[in-house]
PDB file of C-alpha atoms in Angstrom:
ATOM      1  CA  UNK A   1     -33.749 -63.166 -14.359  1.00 59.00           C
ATOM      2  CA  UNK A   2     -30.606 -63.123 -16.032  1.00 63.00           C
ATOM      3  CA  UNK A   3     -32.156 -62.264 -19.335  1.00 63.00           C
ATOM      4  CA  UNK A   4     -34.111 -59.156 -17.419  1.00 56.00           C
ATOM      5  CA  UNK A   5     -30.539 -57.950 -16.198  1.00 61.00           C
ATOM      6  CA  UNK A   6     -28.511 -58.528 -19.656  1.00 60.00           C
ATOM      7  CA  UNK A   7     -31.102 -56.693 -21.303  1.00 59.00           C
ATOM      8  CA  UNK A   8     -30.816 -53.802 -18.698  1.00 61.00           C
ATOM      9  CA  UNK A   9     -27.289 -53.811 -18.948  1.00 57.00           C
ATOM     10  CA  UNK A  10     -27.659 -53.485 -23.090  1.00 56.00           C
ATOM     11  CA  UNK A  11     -29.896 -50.810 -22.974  1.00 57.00           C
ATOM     12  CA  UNK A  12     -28.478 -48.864 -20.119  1.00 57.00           C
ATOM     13  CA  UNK A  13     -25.419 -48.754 -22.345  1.00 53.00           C
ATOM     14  CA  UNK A  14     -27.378 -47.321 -25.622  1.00 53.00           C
ATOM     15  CA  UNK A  15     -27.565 -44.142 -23.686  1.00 53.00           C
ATOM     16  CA  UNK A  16     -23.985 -43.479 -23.888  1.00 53.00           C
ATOM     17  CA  UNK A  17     -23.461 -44.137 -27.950  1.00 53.00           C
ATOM     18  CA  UNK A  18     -23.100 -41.093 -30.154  1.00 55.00           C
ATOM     19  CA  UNK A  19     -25.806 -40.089 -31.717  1.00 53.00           C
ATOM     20  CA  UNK A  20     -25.919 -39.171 -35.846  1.00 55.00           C
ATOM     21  CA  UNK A  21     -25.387 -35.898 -36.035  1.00 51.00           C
ATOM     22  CA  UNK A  22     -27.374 -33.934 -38.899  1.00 49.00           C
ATOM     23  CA  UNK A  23     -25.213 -31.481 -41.166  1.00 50.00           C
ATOM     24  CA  UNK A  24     -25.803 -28.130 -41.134  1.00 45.00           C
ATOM     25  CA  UNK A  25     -24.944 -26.182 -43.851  1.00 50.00           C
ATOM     26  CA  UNK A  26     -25.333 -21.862 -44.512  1.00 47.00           C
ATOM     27  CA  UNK A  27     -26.929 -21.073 -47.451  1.00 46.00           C
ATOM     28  CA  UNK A  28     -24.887 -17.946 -47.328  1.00 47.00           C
ATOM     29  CA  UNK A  29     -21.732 -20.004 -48.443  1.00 52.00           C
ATOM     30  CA  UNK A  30     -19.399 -18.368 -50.984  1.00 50.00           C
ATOM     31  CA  UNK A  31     -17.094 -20.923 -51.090  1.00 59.00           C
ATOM     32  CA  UNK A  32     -17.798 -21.378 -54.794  1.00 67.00           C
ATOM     33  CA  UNK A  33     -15.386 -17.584 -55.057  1.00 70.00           C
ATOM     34  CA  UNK A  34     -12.858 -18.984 -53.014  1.00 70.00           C
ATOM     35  CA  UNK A  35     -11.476 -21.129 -55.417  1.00 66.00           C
ATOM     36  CA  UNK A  36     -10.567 -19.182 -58.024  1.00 70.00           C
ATOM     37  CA  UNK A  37      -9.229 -15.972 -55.854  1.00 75.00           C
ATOM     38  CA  UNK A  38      -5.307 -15.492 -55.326  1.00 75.00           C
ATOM     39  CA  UNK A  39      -3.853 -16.852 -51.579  1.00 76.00           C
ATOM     40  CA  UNK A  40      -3.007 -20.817 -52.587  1.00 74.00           C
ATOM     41  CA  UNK A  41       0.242 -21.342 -51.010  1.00 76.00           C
ATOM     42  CA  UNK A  42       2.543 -23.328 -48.873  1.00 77.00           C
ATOM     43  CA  UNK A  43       2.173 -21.537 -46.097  1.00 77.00           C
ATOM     44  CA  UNK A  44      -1.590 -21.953 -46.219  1.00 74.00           C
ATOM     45  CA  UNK A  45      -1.990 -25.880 -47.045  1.00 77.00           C
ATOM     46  CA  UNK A  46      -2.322 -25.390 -50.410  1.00 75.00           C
ATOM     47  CA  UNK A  47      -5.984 -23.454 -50.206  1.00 75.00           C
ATOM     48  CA  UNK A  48      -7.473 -20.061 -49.563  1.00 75.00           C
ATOM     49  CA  UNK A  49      -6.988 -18.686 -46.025  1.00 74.00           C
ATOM     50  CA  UNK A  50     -10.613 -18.419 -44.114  1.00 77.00           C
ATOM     51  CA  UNK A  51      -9.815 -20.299 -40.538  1.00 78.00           C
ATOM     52  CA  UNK A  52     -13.090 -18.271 -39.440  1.00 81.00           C
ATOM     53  CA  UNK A  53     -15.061 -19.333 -42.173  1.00 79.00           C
ATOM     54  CA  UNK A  54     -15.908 -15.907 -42.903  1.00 79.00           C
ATOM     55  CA  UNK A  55     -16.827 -16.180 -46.145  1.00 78.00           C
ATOM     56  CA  UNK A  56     -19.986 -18.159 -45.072  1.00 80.00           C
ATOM     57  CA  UNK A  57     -20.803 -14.479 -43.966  1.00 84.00           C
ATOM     58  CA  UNK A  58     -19.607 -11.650 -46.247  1.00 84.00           C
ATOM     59  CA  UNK A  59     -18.953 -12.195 -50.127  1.00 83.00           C
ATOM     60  CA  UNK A  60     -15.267 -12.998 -50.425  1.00 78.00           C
ATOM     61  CA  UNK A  61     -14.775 -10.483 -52.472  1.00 79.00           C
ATOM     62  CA  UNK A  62     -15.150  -7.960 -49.681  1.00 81.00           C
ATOM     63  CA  UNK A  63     -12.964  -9.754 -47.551  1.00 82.00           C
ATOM     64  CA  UNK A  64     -10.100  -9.607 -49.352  1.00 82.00           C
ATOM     65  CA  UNK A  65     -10.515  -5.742 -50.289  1.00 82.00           C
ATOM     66  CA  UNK A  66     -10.316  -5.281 -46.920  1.00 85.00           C
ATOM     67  CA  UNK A  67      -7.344  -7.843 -46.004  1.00 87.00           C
ATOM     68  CA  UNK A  68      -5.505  -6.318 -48.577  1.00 86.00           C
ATOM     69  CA  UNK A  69      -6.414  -2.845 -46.916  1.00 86.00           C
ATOM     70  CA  UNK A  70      -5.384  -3.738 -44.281  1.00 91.00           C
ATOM     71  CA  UNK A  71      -2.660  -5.167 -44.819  1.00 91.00           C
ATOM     72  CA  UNK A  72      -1.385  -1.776 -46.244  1.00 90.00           C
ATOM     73  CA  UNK A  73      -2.355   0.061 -43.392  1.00 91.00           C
ATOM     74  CA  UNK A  74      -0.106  -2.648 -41.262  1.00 95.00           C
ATOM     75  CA  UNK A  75       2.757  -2.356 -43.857  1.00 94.00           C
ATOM     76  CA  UNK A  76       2.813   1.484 -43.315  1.00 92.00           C
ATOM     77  CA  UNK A  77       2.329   0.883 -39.107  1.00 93.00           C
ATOM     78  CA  UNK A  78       4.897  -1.199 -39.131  1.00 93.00           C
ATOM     79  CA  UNK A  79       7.836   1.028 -40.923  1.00 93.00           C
ATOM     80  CA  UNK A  80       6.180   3.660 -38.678  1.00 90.00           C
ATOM     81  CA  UNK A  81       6.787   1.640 -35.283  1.00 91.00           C
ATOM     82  CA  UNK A  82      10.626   1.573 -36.575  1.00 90.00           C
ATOM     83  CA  UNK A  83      11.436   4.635 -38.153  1.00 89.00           C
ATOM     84  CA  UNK A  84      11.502   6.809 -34.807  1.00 86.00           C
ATOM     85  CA  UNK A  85      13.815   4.474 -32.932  1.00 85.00           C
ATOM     86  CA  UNK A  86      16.456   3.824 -35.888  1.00 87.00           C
ATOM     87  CA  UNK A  87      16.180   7.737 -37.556  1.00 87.00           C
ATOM     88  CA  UNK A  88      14.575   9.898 -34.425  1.00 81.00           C
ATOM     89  CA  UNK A  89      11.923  12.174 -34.662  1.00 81.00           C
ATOM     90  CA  UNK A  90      11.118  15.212 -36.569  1.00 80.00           C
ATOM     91  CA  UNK A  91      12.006  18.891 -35.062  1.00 80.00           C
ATOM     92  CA  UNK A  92       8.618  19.383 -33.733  1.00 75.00           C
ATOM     93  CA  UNK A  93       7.411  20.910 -30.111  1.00 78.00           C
ATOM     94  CA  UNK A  94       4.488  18.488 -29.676  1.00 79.00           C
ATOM     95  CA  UNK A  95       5.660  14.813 -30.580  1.00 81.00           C
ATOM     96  CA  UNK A  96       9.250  13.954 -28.303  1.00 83.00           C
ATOM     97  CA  UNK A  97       9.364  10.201 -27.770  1.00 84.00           C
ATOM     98  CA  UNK A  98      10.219   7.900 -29.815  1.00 85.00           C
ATOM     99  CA  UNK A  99       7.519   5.569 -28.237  1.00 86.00           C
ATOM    100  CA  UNK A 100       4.952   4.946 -31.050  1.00 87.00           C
ATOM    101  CA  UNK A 101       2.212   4.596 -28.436  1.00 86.00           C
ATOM    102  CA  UNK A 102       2.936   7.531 -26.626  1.00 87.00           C
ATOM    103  CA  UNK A 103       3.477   9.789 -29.702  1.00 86.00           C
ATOM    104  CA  UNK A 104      -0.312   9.001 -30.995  1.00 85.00           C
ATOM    105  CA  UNK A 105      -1.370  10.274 -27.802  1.00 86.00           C
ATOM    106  CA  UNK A 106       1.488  13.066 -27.829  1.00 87.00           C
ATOM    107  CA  UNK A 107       0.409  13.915 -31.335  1.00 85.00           C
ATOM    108  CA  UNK A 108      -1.747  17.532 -31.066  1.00 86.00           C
ATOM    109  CA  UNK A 109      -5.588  17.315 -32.230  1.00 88.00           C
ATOM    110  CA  UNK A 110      -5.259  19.543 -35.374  1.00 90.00           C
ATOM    111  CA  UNK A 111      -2.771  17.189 -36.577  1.00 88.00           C
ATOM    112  CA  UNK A 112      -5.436  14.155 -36.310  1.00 89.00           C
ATOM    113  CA  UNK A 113      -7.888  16.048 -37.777  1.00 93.00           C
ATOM    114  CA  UNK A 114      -5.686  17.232 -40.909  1.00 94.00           C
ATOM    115  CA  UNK A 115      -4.658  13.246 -40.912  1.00 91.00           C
ATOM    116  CA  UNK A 116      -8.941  12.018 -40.939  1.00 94.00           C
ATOM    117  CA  UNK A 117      -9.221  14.552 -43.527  1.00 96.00           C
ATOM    118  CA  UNK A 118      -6.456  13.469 -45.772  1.00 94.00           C
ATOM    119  CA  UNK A 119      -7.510  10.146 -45.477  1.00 90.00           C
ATOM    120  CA  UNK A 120     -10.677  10.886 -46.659  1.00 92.00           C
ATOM    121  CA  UNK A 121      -9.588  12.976 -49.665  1.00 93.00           C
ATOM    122  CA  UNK A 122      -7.693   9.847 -50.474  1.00 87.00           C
ATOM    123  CA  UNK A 123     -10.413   7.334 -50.041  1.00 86.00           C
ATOM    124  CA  UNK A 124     -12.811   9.552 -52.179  1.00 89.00           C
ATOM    125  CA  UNK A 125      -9.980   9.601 -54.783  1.00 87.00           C
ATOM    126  CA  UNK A 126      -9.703   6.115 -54.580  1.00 83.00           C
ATOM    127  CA  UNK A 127     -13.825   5.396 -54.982  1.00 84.00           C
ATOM    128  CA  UNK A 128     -13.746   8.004 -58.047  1.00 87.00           C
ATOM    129  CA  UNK A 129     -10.818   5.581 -59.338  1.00 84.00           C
ATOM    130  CA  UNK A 130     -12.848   2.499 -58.783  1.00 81.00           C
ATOM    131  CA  UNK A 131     -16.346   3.894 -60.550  1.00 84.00           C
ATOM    132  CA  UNK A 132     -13.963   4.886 -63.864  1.00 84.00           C
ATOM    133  CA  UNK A 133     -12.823   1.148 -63.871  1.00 80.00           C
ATOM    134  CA  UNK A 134      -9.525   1.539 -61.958  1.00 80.00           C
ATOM    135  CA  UNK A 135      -8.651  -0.507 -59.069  1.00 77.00           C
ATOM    136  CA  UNK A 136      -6.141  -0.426 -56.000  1.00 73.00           C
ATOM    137  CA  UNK A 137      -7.227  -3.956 -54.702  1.00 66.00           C
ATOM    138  CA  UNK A 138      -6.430  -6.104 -57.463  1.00 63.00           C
ATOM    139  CA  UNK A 139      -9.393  -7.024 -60.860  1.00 63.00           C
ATOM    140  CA  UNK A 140      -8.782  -3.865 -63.019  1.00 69.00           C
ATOM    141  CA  UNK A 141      -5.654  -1.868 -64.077  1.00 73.00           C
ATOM    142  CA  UNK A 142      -4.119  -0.038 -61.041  1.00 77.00           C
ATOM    143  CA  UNK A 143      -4.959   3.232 -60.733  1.00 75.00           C
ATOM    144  CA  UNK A 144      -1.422   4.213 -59.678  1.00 77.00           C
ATOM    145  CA  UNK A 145       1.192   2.782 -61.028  1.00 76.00           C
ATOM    146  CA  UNK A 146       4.187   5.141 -61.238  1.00 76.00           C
ATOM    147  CA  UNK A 147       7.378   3.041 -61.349  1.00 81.00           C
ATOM    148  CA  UNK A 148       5.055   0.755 -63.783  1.00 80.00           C
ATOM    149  CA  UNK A 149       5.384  -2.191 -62.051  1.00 81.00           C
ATOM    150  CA  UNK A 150       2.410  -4.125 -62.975  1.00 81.00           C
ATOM    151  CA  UNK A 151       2.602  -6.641 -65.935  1.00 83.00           C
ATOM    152  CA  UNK A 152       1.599  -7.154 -68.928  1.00 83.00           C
ATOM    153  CA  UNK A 153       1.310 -11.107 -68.480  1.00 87.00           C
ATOM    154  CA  UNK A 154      -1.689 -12.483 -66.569  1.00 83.00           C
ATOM    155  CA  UNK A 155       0.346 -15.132 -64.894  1.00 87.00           C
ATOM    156  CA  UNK A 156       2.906 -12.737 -63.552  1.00 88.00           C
ATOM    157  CA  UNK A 157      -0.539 -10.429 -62.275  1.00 83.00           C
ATOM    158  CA  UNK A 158      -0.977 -13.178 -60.182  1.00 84.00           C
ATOM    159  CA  UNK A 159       2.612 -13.626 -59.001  1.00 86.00           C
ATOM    160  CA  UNK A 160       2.377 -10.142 -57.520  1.00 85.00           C
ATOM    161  CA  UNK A 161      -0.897 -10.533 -56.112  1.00 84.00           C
ATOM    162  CA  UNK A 162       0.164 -13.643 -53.957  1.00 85.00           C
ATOM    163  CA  UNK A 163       3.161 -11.632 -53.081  1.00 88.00           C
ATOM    164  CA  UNK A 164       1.662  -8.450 -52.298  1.00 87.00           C
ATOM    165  CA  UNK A 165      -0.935 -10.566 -49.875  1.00 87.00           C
ATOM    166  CA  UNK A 166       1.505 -12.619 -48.670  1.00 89.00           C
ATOM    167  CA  UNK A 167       3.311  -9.064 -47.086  1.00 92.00           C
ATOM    168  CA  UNK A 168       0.177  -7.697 -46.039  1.00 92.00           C
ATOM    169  CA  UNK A 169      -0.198 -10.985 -44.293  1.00 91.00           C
ATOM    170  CA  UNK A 170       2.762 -10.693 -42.187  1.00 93.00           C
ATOM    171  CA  UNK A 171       2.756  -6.795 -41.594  1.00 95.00           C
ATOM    172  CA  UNK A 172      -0.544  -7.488 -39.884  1.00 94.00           C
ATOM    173  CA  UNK A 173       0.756 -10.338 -37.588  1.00 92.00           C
ATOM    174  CA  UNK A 174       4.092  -8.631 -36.937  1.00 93.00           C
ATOM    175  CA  UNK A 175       2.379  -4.938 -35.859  1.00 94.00           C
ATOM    176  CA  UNK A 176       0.073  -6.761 -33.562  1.00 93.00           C
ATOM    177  CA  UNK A 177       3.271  -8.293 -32.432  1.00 92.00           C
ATOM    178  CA  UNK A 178       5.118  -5.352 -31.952  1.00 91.00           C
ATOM    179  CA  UNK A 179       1.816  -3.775 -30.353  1.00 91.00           C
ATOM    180  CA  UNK A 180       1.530  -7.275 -27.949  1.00 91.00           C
ATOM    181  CA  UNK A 181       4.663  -6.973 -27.213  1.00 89.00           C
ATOM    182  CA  UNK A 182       4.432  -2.908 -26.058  1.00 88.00           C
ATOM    183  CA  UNK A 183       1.431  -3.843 -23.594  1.00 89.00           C
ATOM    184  CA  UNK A 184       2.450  -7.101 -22.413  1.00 89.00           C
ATOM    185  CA  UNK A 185       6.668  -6.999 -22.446  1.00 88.00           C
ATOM    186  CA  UNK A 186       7.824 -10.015 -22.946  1.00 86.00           C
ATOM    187  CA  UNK A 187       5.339 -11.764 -24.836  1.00 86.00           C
ATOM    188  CA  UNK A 188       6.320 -11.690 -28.355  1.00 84.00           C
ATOM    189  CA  UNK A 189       9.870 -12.182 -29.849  1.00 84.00           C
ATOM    190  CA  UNK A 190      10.942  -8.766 -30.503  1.00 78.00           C
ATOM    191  CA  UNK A 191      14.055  -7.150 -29.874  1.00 77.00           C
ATOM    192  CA  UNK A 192      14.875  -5.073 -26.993  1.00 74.00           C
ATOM    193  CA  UNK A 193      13.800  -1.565 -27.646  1.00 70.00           C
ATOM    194  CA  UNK A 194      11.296  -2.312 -30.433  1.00 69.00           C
TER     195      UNK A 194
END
């Protein structure tokens, strides 16, 4: 009787071991890019940046185009979000706060519309660039270069690179910051007034 209970006991407790677990892995990986694109730093333990795993997904490539466009885009939003409250606004009838939330809405529709359009004329520019061999994301010679700041040396290429992702980077976490903080009050560290 004993026996019939110990051996109860045993397998009664089985059921609540782990089981193995198989491994699943995506053939969609790119990891294989990751290691020889620019973003090994400190601040990232030493490898590339993908906490999503994104680059299971899309070819890494494309994701840094676009973190690096973005990035831009934040770098400009954020000198945009100060600007107004340090220097003031323009003389102009139809923007009067220096709010940056409530001037996009302020902001008349022909001025939006001249703004998509620009944008666009840019963006075409910037394709044209790319199909002639020219580049504004890094892998070629930069199509504009004015104040000729690219180098010549390979090693310093890369310097930049880091440096100009490390910026975009932290534009993008500081204008959703400053954006946070404009919905929510309170909830990021910015000053008072920003």
């Amino acid at each position: 009787m004993k026996t019939a209970i110990i051996a109860t006991l045993v397998g009664s407790a089985a059921a609540f071991a782990p089981s193995p677990v198989a491994r699943v892995e995506s053939s969609l990986s790119y990891a294989k890019e990751l290691d020889s694109m620019a973003g090994v730093s400190n601040e990232v333990g030493g490898k590339v940046w993908d906490p999503c795993g994104l680059s299971d997904y899309v070819p890494a490539d494309w994701a840094r185009r676009a973190e690096l466009s973005n990035g831009r885009s934040a770098m400009l939003a954020t000198v945009g979000w100060f600007f107004p409250k340090i220097f003031g606004t323009f003389d102009s009838t139809d923007v009067t706060t220096t709010d940056p939330i409530d001037a996009i809405l302020q902001a008349d529709p022909q001025w939006w519309c001249q703004f998509i359009v620009i944008c666009g004329v840019f963006e075409s520019w910037k394709y044209n660039q790319e199909m002639s061999g020219k580049s504004f994301l890094g892998g070629a010679a930069p199509a504009v270069d004015y104040l000729k700041l690219w180098p010549e040396d390979a090693a310093k290429q890369e310097e930049l690179k880091l440096k100009e992702l490390k910026n975009a980077r932290l534009a993008m976490i500081g204008i959703a910051g400053l954006v946070s903080n404009h919905l929510l009050p309170g909830s990021c560290p910015v000053p008072p007034g920003f």
